[in-house]
Amino acid sequence: MNISPRLRAPAGFAVAAALLFLAAPLVLSDFRLGLLAKYLCWAIVALGIGLAWGRGGMLTLGQGLFFGLGGYAMAMHLKLADAGDGKLPDFMTLYGSGTELPWWWEPFRSPVFALAMVLVVPMAVAAVIGLAVFRRRVRGAYFAILSQALCAAFAIWLVGQQTSTGGTNGLTDIQGFFGYDLGDPKNQRMVYFIIAAVLLALMIGVRQLYVSRYGELLVAVRDSEERVRFLGYDPALVKLGAYVLAAGMAGIAGALFVPAVGIMSPALIGVVPSIEFLIGAAIGGRASLPGVVLGAVAVAWARSSLSEQFPSGWTYVQGLIFIVAVAFLPGGLASLKKYVVRRPASVETPAQPARKPAAEEVPA
Amino acid sequence: MSTLSLRDLSVAFDGTPVLNGVDLDVEPGDLRFLIGPNGAGKTTLVDAVTGLAPATGRARFGAHDLLGKSVHRIARLGIGRTFQTATVFEELTVAQNLDIAAGARRSVGTLLRRRTRLPESVSEALETTGLADVAERKAGELAHGQKQWLEIGMLLVQDVQLMLLDEPVAGMSHDERQATGELLRRIGAERTLVVIEHDMDFVRSFARSVTVLHAGQVLSEGTVEQVQADPQVQEVYLGRTTTASQEA
Ligand SMILES: Nc1ncnc2c1ncn2[C@@H]1O[C@H](COP(=O)(O)OP(=O)(O)O)[C@@H](O)[C@H]1O
Ligand SMILES: [Mg+2]
């Protein structure tokens, strides 16, 4: 099959759409489709990491912060909707004073407000962090450590606020999604389709960004920030754009994760998950659009199936793969493409979880 | 066009003075060579003017004060520079490099769209610098000389009025030097050029005026002949000047 370069991207998106909307729902059990929905949420985070890290050179090791902000915004609304008009979410009546809703919960009764906050909060927080950090020319490892610290601080704060955030448990046992009962497999499928559609739309958007002048400028800033400065650009603003967009994507991913899995908790957004968000992108190829998406899905799938067999070993395997990828293959698996001589690159498609599960596992 | 005017310009790194009260005027349209032994402070002078090195004294370009302004604001006043080691965006093509250089004033809307065809200024710069044939090659694959020309091309599309070139012909072959000198002459017709170089043959061939910097101070200034006749300069450049005058 010989595909002209002009058609390669549309063809890739068409195949991706066919796999996500036709093949996966036909082939996978409801349970496996639910797992895939969760992996696709992580792929959305990875998409943002590809933009900010792969193209922008910012080592975004703390995307859990934005994932969590988006996720909690959604989960708060769904908990309030579950509880019903004027009532408190279940955990507050259990652990809290049980009488009054914290003032900052109140507006989340409105679905419009909650949905807006899914985007606004992570992006605004990223804008504040980004302005402070990029103006001071904090880069590389310092930026990564700062991101991790902020993410850890957020998770610790959540744990400490048992009565208003559910503490360590987080916001659990979410039943409904804008009027739909999440216990019904049909609605679970609907959630999967929403997530797949959002991922695909964001992939198309990010691709547009990559081929735009901004995309070229971002690469220029990544490779030689000083030089860009001398051309009359403010690199801090160029980086800020990509960072804020990546935060927005992480926020959306966190929000979609809630109906897919039924929970949002500090354990899903802390330091370790933040590193795991990045591993898939690093292995797949951080600067490659299909690379980050495929990498994120593949690593998530490998984690859940291998950790069934080697519960303790997986962490080490994952760390090892990460180090090998970064040390010997900085462009990730996507960079192997150029070694395939004279054969047009096959159209990349999201990897699918194995069709024959060894054992069913409970979603995290 | 504007005059570059430096008064009592001084730079110190950790208390060690590197530039020591430099007074310098470069008139519009000049092709000024800045020469001096290694460590004289030539690069530091360019750094100070372009906002990279913190300096005291005064540096004006036309009506604008330069000291204290950030690098990108100075660039937007129409002052551009190259670096001793060519720094281009290696992962991007020659045309993309030039397109980025042309775009510091682009709106967000333009930035978010795809480049459909090359801006006219980019095509012109490709012709002027002789890089039209390699427009679609990655800048990282260019030969050393071509990278320097690309840098000069980037300044052309940036439409700078004042170009500060830090040793643009270092490491070039004789033919490349000649080509670069002619390029400088061509583009110098419409703008002011300050070129750092210490190869006296090159300076003699292309300089309109020369400033000699030594130990952070201006040692001498004038035409090539005037500067070469200056006994102080002969002392600093003993070896070279003697050979040069023997050849002449
Ligand atoms: N960032 C810096 N920190 C400390 N010393 C510096 C720095 N940059 C340059 N110098 C010193 O300033 C002096 C002048 O350097 P430079 O301007 O690069 O000289 P030139 O370009 O004329 O060869 C040298 O002695 C150099 O070691
Ligand atoms: Mg120098």
XYZ file of C-alpha atoms and ligand atoms in Angstrom:
640
model
C 0.000 0.000 0.000
C 1.508 3.265 -1.104
C 0.046 6.342 0.483
C 1.101 9.791 -0.612
C 2.312 11.955 2.267
C -0.584 14.368 1.800
C -3.108 11.626 2.448
C -1.238 9.883 5.210
C -2.687 11.902 8.069
C -6.339 11.758 6.936
C -5.922 8.050 6.249
C -4.431 7.582 9.705
C -7.351 9.366 11.326
C -9.828 7.311 9.284
C -8.231 4.059 10.440
C -8.111 5.307 14.020
C -11.803 6.215 13.828
C -12.685 2.803 12.385
C -10.785 1.036 15.145
C -12.208 3.170 17.937
C -15.816 3.294 16.779
C -16.273 0.000 14.942
C -13.641 -2.600 15.732
C -13.220 -2.034 19.466
C -16.945 -2.019 20.367
C -17.543 -5.101 18.212
C -14.608 -7.122 19.415
C -14.221 -6.183 23.054
C -16.352 -7.275 25.960
C -18.072 -4.541 27.944
C -15.485 -4.974 30.613
C -12.555 -4.634 28.218
C -14.192 -1.685 26.517
C -14.423 -0.042 29.918
C -10.706 -0.573 30.412
C -9.993 0.868 26.992
C -12.058 3.933 27.899
C -9.778 4.439 30.882
C -6.649 4.020 28.748
C -7.960 6.524 26.229
C -8.264 9.073 29.031
C -4.585 8.576 29.765
C -3.910 8.895 26.037
C -5.567 12.322 26.127
C -3.158 13.348 28.906
C -0.295 11.965 26.801
C -1.458 14.020 23.839
C -0.901 17.152 25.893
C 2.444 15.833 27.113
C 3.437 15.300 23.483
C 2.651 18.926 22.765
C 4.344 20.433 25.823
C 7.260 18.024 26.199
C 7.710 16.466 22.777
C 7.353 19.664 20.810
C 7.900 22.288 23.499
C 10.680 20.658 25.513
C 8.958 21.178 28.888
C 9.394 18.077 31.019
C 5.813 17.965 32.284
C 6.210 15.491 35.117
C 3.267 16.819 37.099
C 0.275 16.522 34.799
C -1.557 14.734 37.608
C -2.259 18.157 39.066
C -4.319 19.189 36.030
C -5.806 15.729 35.574
C -6.937 15.945 39.188
C -8.330 19.471 38.921
C -10.442 18.492 35.918
C -11.369 15.183 37.495
C -12.452 16.646 40.820
C -14.473 19.376 39.090
C -16.430 16.683 37.266
C -16.634 14.333 40.247
C -17.923 17.081 42.552
C -20.738 17.828 40.158
C -21.633 14.165 39.716
C -21.576 13.565 43.479
C -23.912 16.498 44.020
C -26.191 15.294 41.227
C -26.205 11.793 42.775
C -27.140 13.249 46.150
C -30.029 15.228 44.746
C -31.301 18.770 45.240
C -30.186 20.416 48.439
C -28.628 17.216 49.803
C -25.033 16.480 50.712
C -22.761 13.936 49.028
C -22.699 10.657 50.991
C -19.143 10.960 52.338
C -19.894 14.342 53.898
C -22.729 12.971 55.931
C -20.457 10.109 56.997
C -17.296 12.006 57.915
C -18.207 15.658 58.006
C -20.320 17.736 60.295
C -22.980 16.502 57.929
C -24.959 19.700 57.825
C -23.495 22.184 55.441
C -21.926 22.074 52.008
C -18.575 23.919 51.799
C -19.119 27.213 49.943
C -16.808 26.236 47.119
C -18.840 23.123 46.401
C -22.094 25.013 45.935
C -21.571 26.323 42.351
C -20.671 22.805 41.175
C -24.356 21.900 41.394
C -24.623 23.631 38.025
C -23.562 21.300 35.190
C -22.553 24.255 33.034
C -20.357 25.687 35.758
C -18.762 22.312 36.463
C -18.032 21.650 32.804
C -16.535 25.117 32.411
C -14.344 24.558 35.477
C -13.047 21.295 33.992
C -11.206 23.490 31.483
C -10.886 26.822 33.246
C -9.296 25.675 36.506
C -6.464 23.553 35.082
C -5.707 26.092 32.357
C -5.765 29.050 34.738
C -3.525 27.245 37.237
C -1.161 26.300 34.395
C -1.123 29.903 33.189
C -0.122 31.166 36.638
C 2.554 28.486 37.096
C 3.781 28.920 33.527
C 4.094 32.689 33.693
C 6.028 32.531 36.931
C 8.263 29.693 35.810
C 8.994 30.464 32.156
C 9.637 34.163 32.784
C 12.293 33.156 35.299
C 13.692 30.753 32.741
C 13.257 27.716 34.938
C 13.926 24.750 32.686
C 14.765 21.075 32.455
C 15.105 19.147 35.679
C 14.155 22.165 37.832
C 10.898 22.518 35.975
C 10.230 18.780 36.304
C 10.903 18.803 40.047
C 8.705 21.850 40.531
C 5.883 20.165 38.600
C 6.202 17.071 40.749
C 6.242 19.095 43.939
C 3.066 20.982 43.020
C 1.352 17.770 42.084
C 2.422 16.111 45.331
C 1.265 19.141 47.307
C -2.157 18.976 45.682
C -2.521 15.262 46.444
C -1.428 15.818 50.065
C -3.847 18.673 50.458
C -6.686 16.519 49.158
C -5.825 13.752 51.611
C -5.891 16.255 54.467
C -9.362 17.549 53.606
C -11.302 14.426 54.487
C -14.569 16.243 55.128
C -14.660 18.310 51.947
C -12.752 16.201 49.393
C -13.203 12.665 50.651
C -9.561 12.496 51.731
C -7.579 9.415 50.739
C -10.651 7.664 49.398
C -11.453 10.527 47.077
C -14.868 10.900 45.513
C -16.090 7.365 45.010
C -19.064 5.389 43.932
C -20.348 7.772 41.309
C -23.689 6.546 40.002
C -24.950 8.911 37.356
C -23.661 10.948 34.460
C -25.906 13.873 33.541
C -29.006 11.831 34.104
C -27.688 8.542 32.747
C -27.232 5.593 35.076
C -23.610 4.509 34.906
C -24.558 1.043 36.166
C -26.169 0.341 32.801
C -23.682 -1.175 30.288
C -25.380 0.778 27.492
C -24.492 4.033 29.185
C -20.993 2.803 29.861
C -20.645 2.301 26.114
C -21.904 5.805 25.547
C -19.207 7.094 27.882
C -16.641 5.114 25.890
C -17.851 6.667 22.648
C -17.694 10.160 24.130
C -14.128 9.574 25.276
C -13.089 8.115 21.912
C -14.660 11.051 20.084
C -12.958 13.597 22.331
C -9.604 11.866 21.856
C -9.982 11.824 18.096
C -11.077 15.462 17.958
C -8.156 16.508 20.142
C -5.755 14.493 17.989
C -6.959 16.340 14.918
C -6.642 19.655 16.743
C -3.135 18.884 17.979
C -2.095 17.797 14.500
C -3.304 21.113 13.122
C -1.200 22.800 15.764
C 1.858 20.724 14.824
C 1.709 21.742 11.174
C 0.878 25.371 11.939
C 3.446 28.115 12.212
C 3.030 27.943 15.955
C 4.054 24.291 15.830
C 7.266 25.198 14.006
C 7.924 28.038 16.417
C 7.443 25.734 19.388
C 10.070 23.337 18.041
C 12.384 26.280 17.480
C 11.922 27.356 21.102
C 12.537 23.802 22.285
C 15.792 23.538 20.349
C 17.145 27.040 20.859
C 15.225 29.269 23.184
C 17.876 31.991 23.181
C 17.956 32.221 19.415
C 14.196 32.707 19.263
C 14.508 35.532 21.741
C 16.882 37.348 19.401
C 14.307 37.118 16.631
C 11.985 39.285 18.699
C 9.738 36.598 20.199
C 9.108 36.128 23.886
C 9.773 32.382 24.310
C 7.980 32.407 27.671
C 4.693 33.145 25.895
C 5.321 30.547 23.203
C 5.898 27.885 25.855
C 3.014 29.113 27.961
C 0.576 28.419 25.123
C 1.585 24.777 24.803
C 1.736 24.280 28.572
C -1.747 25.714 29.129
C -3.208 23.639 26.306
C -1.574 20.508 27.716
C -3.098 21.321 31.112
C -6.498 21.752 29.471
C -6.189 18.348 27.846
C -5.192 16.755 31.153
C -8.219 18.433 32.748
C -10.568 17.045 30.098
C -8.993 13.623 30.523
C -9.497 13.734 34.287
C -13.126 14.757 33.845
C -13.816 11.919 31.390
C -12.016 9.454 33.632
C -14.666 9.974 36.329
C -17.687 8.511 34.483
C -15.459 5.861 32.879
C -14.149 4.524 36.180
C -16.564 5.952 38.724
C -13.961 7.467 41.026
C -11.479 10.298 41.441
C -8.905 10.057 44.220
C -5.482 11.383 45.262
C -3.892 8.044 44.352
C -4.855 8.645 40.705
C -3.193 12.014 40.390
C -0.102 12.016 42.617
C 3.578 11.739 41.847
C 3.562 8.160 40.587
C 0.604 8.510 38.200
C 2.167 11.725 36.901
C 5.321 9.840 35.987
C 3.260 7.065 34.447
C 1.440 9.602 32.255
C 4.807 10.441 30.763
C 6.166 6.941 30.288
C 3.814 6.002 27.490
C 4.659 9.200 25.637
C 8.387 8.592 26.096
C 8.203 5.029 24.838
C 5.895 5.722 21.923
C 7.829 8.804 20.854
C 7.102 12.091 22.535
C 7.264 14.278 19.445
C 5.102 11.962 17.357
C 1.338 12.313 17.495
C 0.474 8.634 16.940
C 3.517 7.771 19.047
C 2.213 9.338 22.265
C -1.297 7.975 21.859
C -0.202 4.439 20.990
C 2.487 4.526 23.648
C 0.060 5.598 26.360
C -2.505 2.934 25.461
C 0.104 0.212 25.056
C 1.821 0.941 28.361
C -1.483 1.127 30.200
C -2.559 -2.156 28.692
C 0.769 -3.808 29.481
C 0.568 -2.524 33.031
C -2.846 -3.990 33.694
C -2.169 -7.336 32.037
C 1.395 -7.832 33.273
C 0.672 -6.677 36.788
C -1.867 -9.483 36.977
C 0.946 -11.971 36.468
C 3.839 -10.146 38.134
C 2.172 -7.816 40.603
C 5.419 -6.539 42.106
C 7.626 -6.900 39.051
C 5.763 -4.516 36.803
C 7.030 -1.385 38.496
C 10.582 -2.440 37.770
C 9.806 -3.508 34.226
C 8.134 -0.178 33.599
C 11.058 1.763 35.054
C 13.503 -0.265 32.996
C 11.603 0.254 29.740
C 11.417 3.960 30.481
C 15.136 4.275 31.107
C 16.019 2.218 28.038
C 13.661 4.286 25.891
C 15.007 7.605 27.123
C 18.660 6.573 27.038
C 18.795 4.655 23.762
C 15.757 5.805 21.860
C 15.024 9.430 22.737
C 12.546 9.632 19.879
C 10.678 6.611 21.186
C 9.426 3.756 19.034
C 8.118 6.276 16.507
C 11.709 7.155 15.617
C 12.316 3.608 14.400
C 10.150 4.462 11.412
C 13.031 6.016 9.557
C 14.989 2.761 9.715
C 12.297 1.001 7.749
C 13.892 1.582 4.393
C 11.868 2.433 1.300
C 8.628 1.258 2.725
C 5.973 3.871 3.324
C 5.229 4.131 6.996
C 2.224 2.032 7.795
C -0.725 3.979 9.055
C -0.547 4.167 12.798
C -3.536 3.104 14.789
C -4.264 2.909 18.464
C -3.216 -0.399 19.916
C -5.914 -2.646 21.193
C -5.867 -4.545 24.418
C -5.544 -8.280 24.003
C -8.723 -9.903 22.858
C -8.457 -12.911 25.093
C -8.020 -11.726 28.634
C -6.218 -14.117 30.939
C -8.187 -12.972 33.914
C -10.585 -10.151 34.447
C -9.312 -7.473 36.730
C -11.112 -4.873 38.678
C -10.625 -1.386 37.245
C -8.569 0.824 39.493
C 17.646 54.986 9.755
C 19.110 55.367 13.213
C 22.549 55.808 14.670
C 23.961 53.394 17.217
C 25.538 55.466 19.928
C 27.408 54.071 22.938
C 28.671 56.287 25.751
C 30.843 55.087 28.610
C 29.520 51.569 28.070
C 30.922 49.217 30.710
C 30.402 45.569 31.520
C 31.875 43.649 34.422
C 31.583 39.936 35.149
C 31.864 39.173 38.857
C 33.601 42.470 39.438
C 36.113 41.932 36.648
C 35.732 44.706 34.095
C 35.443 43.400 30.538
C 34.257 46.574 28.821
C 35.651 49.768 30.222
C 33.910 52.963 29.170
C 33.445 52.349 25.469
C 32.370 55.346 23.357
C 31.272 54.363 19.887
C 29.060 55.781 17.138
C 27.989 53.866 14.074
C 26.265 56.006 11.458
C 23.410 54.656 9.349
C 24.641 52.820 6.262
C 28.104 52.166 7.677
C 29.887 48.843 7.272
C 31.917 48.927 10.452
C 34.438 46.300 11.382
C 35.137 45.683 15.039
C 38.562 44.174 15.435
C 40.831 43.368 18.342
C 42.692 40.462 19.890
C 40.902 37.542 21.517
C 39.317 38.523 24.795
C 39.234 42.210 23.892
C 35.518 42.338 24.633
C 34.086 42.392 21.095
C 31.467 39.734 21.718
C 30.667 41.281 25.070
C 30.007 44.606 23.363
C 27.483 42.950 21.043
C 25.991 41.126 24.038
C 25.544 44.402 25.868
C 23.869 46.098 22.914
C 21.485 43.188 22.355
C 20.459 42.853 25.991
C 22.347 39.681 26.821
C 25.003 41.146 29.094
C 24.090 43.620 31.837
C 25.871 46.912 31.165
C 26.166 50.397 32.585
C 26.593 53.672 30.759
C 24.403 54.476 27.785
C 23.479 52.677 24.618
C 21.036 54.294 22.252
C 19.706 53.271 18.905
C 18.055 56.330 17.391
C 15.728 57.601 20.077
C 15.625 54.325 21.996
C 17.587 53.510 25.121
C 18.748 49.914 24.947
C 20.154 49.211 28.389
C 17.701 47.469 30.664
C 15.443 46.336 27.820
C 14.837 42.622 27.401
C 16.394 40.757 24.499
C 13.204 40.352 22.480
C 12.242 43.997 22.852
C 15.614 45.123 21.563
C 15.195 42.731 18.645
C 11.861 44.350 17.866
C 13.552 47.746 17.611
C 15.303 46.419 14.518
C 18.576 45.206 15.994
C 19.658 41.705 15.025
C 22.733 39.639 15.640
C 24.451 36.404 14.797
C 26.593 34.263 17.047
C 30.185 33.178 16.913
C 29.011 29.598 16.493
C 26.110 29.575 14.083
C 22.862 28.865 15.890
C 20.044 27.887 13.598
C 17.083 25.617 14.271
C 18.638 22.363 13.176
C 15.439 20.307 13.157
C 13.651 22.739 10.860
C 14.208 23.351 7.168
C 16.016 26.398 5.824
C 12.709 27.846 4.655
C 11.098 27.224 8.060
C 14.026 28.912 9.792
C 13.553 31.987 7.637
C 9.792 31.929 8.024
C 10.119 31.949 11.802
C 12.583 34.809 11.648
C 10.069 36.778 9.571
C 7.249 36.283 12.008
C 7.848 37.981 15.348
C 4.987 40.381 14.650
C 2.498 37.752 13.525
C -0.887 37.626 15.198
C -2.023 34.570 17.115
C -4.491 33.829 14.311
C -1.755 33.750 11.703
C 0.462 31.639 13.934
C -2.219 29.022 14.374
C -2.630 28.570 10.653
C -0.486 26.556 8.370
C 2.044 28.261 6.131
C 0.582 27.947 2.651
C 3.398 29.579 0.715
C 6.633 31.338 1.513
C 6.401 35.030 2.330
C 8.047 37.215 -0.285
C 10.741 38.343 2.135
C 11.724 34.704 2.655
C 12.011 33.988 -1.084
C 14.082 37.149 -1.483
C 16.389 36.175 1.362
C 16.822 32.709 -0.139
C 17.967 34.337 -3.373
C 20.173 36.937 -1.713
C 22.001 34.408 0.428
C 22.212 31.818 -2.349
C 20.333 29.223 -0.316
C 17.379 28.768 -2.691
C 18.606 25.317 -3.722
C 18.659 24.017 -0.161
C 15.436 25.695 1.003
C 13.789 22.409 1.915
C 16.831 20.838 3.572
C 17.067 20.644 7.332
C 19.269 23.428 8.648
C 21.265 20.900 10.649
C 22.482 19.333 7.417
C 23.976 22.543 6.037
C 27.691 23.153 5.658
C 29.301 25.539 8.114
C 29.369 28.439 5.680
C 25.765 27.914 4.649
C 24.665 28.053 8.273
C 26.270 31.461 8.645
C 24.515 32.620 5.490
C 21.245 31.286 6.821
C 21.783 33.328 9.966
C 22.361 36.410 7.876
C 19.271 35.544 5.851
C 17.269 35.346 9.064
C 18.352 38.872 9.911
C 17.308 39.987 6.423
C 13.756 38.693 6.762
C 13.628 40.041 10.289
C 14.179 43.336 8.475
C 16.694 44.618 10.981
C 18.215 48.057 10.526
C 21.306 47.247 12.531
C 23.072 43.916 12.040
C 25.705 42.776 14.474
C 27.662 39.843 13.069
C 30.030 37.972 15.361
C 32.859 36.471 13.299
C 30.679 35.450 10.360
C 33.596 34.176 8.254
C 35.500 32.270 10.924
C 36.301 28.782 9.670
C 35.302 29.572 6.093
C 37.334 28.775 3.000
C 38.801 31.602 0.940
C 35.997 31.433 -1.627
C 33.314 31.360 1.044
C 34.877 34.407 2.688
C 34.850 36.252 -0.593
C 31.203 35.335 -1.181
C 30.288 36.397 2.346
C 32.094 39.729 1.946
C 30.192 40.444 -1.215
C 26.945 39.455 0.472
C 27.698 41.915 3.277
C 28.347 44.655 0.760
C 25.082 43.984 -1.049
C 22.917 43.950 2.052
C 24.853 46.819 3.603
C 23.428 49.228 1.058
C 20.171 49.481 2.975
C 21.226 48.944 6.577
C 23.950 49.403 9.141
C 26.383 46.563 9.687
C 28.813 45.936 12.510
C 31.061 42.961 11.811
C 33.450 41.387 14.292
C 36.449 39.928 12.550
C 40.149 39.730 13.137
C 41.393 38.547 9.797
C 43.038 41.712 8.447
C 42.862 40.612 4.816
C 39.112 40.327 5.046
C 38.853 43.635 6.894
C 40.953 45.409 4.264
C 38.788 44.084 1.461
C 35.396 44.982 2.826
C 35.473 47.444 5.725
C 34.200 50.976 5.280
C 35.383 51.908 8.744
C 37.148 50.114 11.569
C 37.108 50.273 15.348
C 39.888 48.554 17.263
C 38.974 47.242 20.679
C 41.665 46.299 23.156
C 41.263 45.252 26.770
C 37.719 46.545 26.897
C 38.491 49.960 25.463
C 38.466 51.629 22.062
C 42.081 51.792 20.967
C 41.659 53.375 17.574
C 39.037 54.249 15.022
C 38.968 55.328 11.379
C 39.468 53.958 7.893
C 41.494 50.787 7.417
C 44.553 52.854 6.423
C 44.255 55.194 9.394
C 43.883 52.345 11.818
C 46.765 50.392 10.342
C 48.997 53.425 10.557
C 48.208 53.880 14.242
C 51.329 52.930 16.247
C 49.214 51.704 19.161
C 47.407 49.314 16.876
C 50.683 48.109 15.390
C 51.849 47.314 18.867
C 48.782 45.193 19.642
C 48.770 43.571 16.214
C 52.538 43.404 15.820
C 52.883 40.164 13.908
C 49.960 40.616 11.604
C 50.396 44.220 10.608
C 54.042 43.738 9.745
C 53.280 40.838 7.465
C 50.363 42.694 5.974
C 52.375 45.802 5.147
C 55.104 43.678 3.630
C 52.542 42.061 1.368
C 50.979 45.384 0.441
N 29.758 35.356 30.798
C 31.025 35.683 31.133
N 31.444 35.558 32.415
C 32.707 35.869 32.773
N 33.618 36.333 31.929
C 33.285 36.489 30.636
C 31.970 36.167 30.172
N 31.913 36.423 28.843
C 33.136 36.869 28.501
N 33.956 36.915 29.569
C 35.337 37.388 29.561
O 35.342 38.664 28.987
C 36.469 38.844 28.186
C 36.068 39.323 26.816
O 35.399 38.282 26.151
P 34.777 38.447 24.703
O 33.880 39.621 24.682
O 34.165 37.132 24.342
O 36.051 38.693 23.812
P 36.215 38.694 22.236
O 34.894 38.428 21.623
O 36.758 40.028 21.913
O 37.220 37.615 21.923
C 37.232 37.528 28.165
O 38.320 37.658 29.048
C 36.231 36.554 28.673
O 36.864 35.544 29.398
Mg 34.212 36.830 20.530
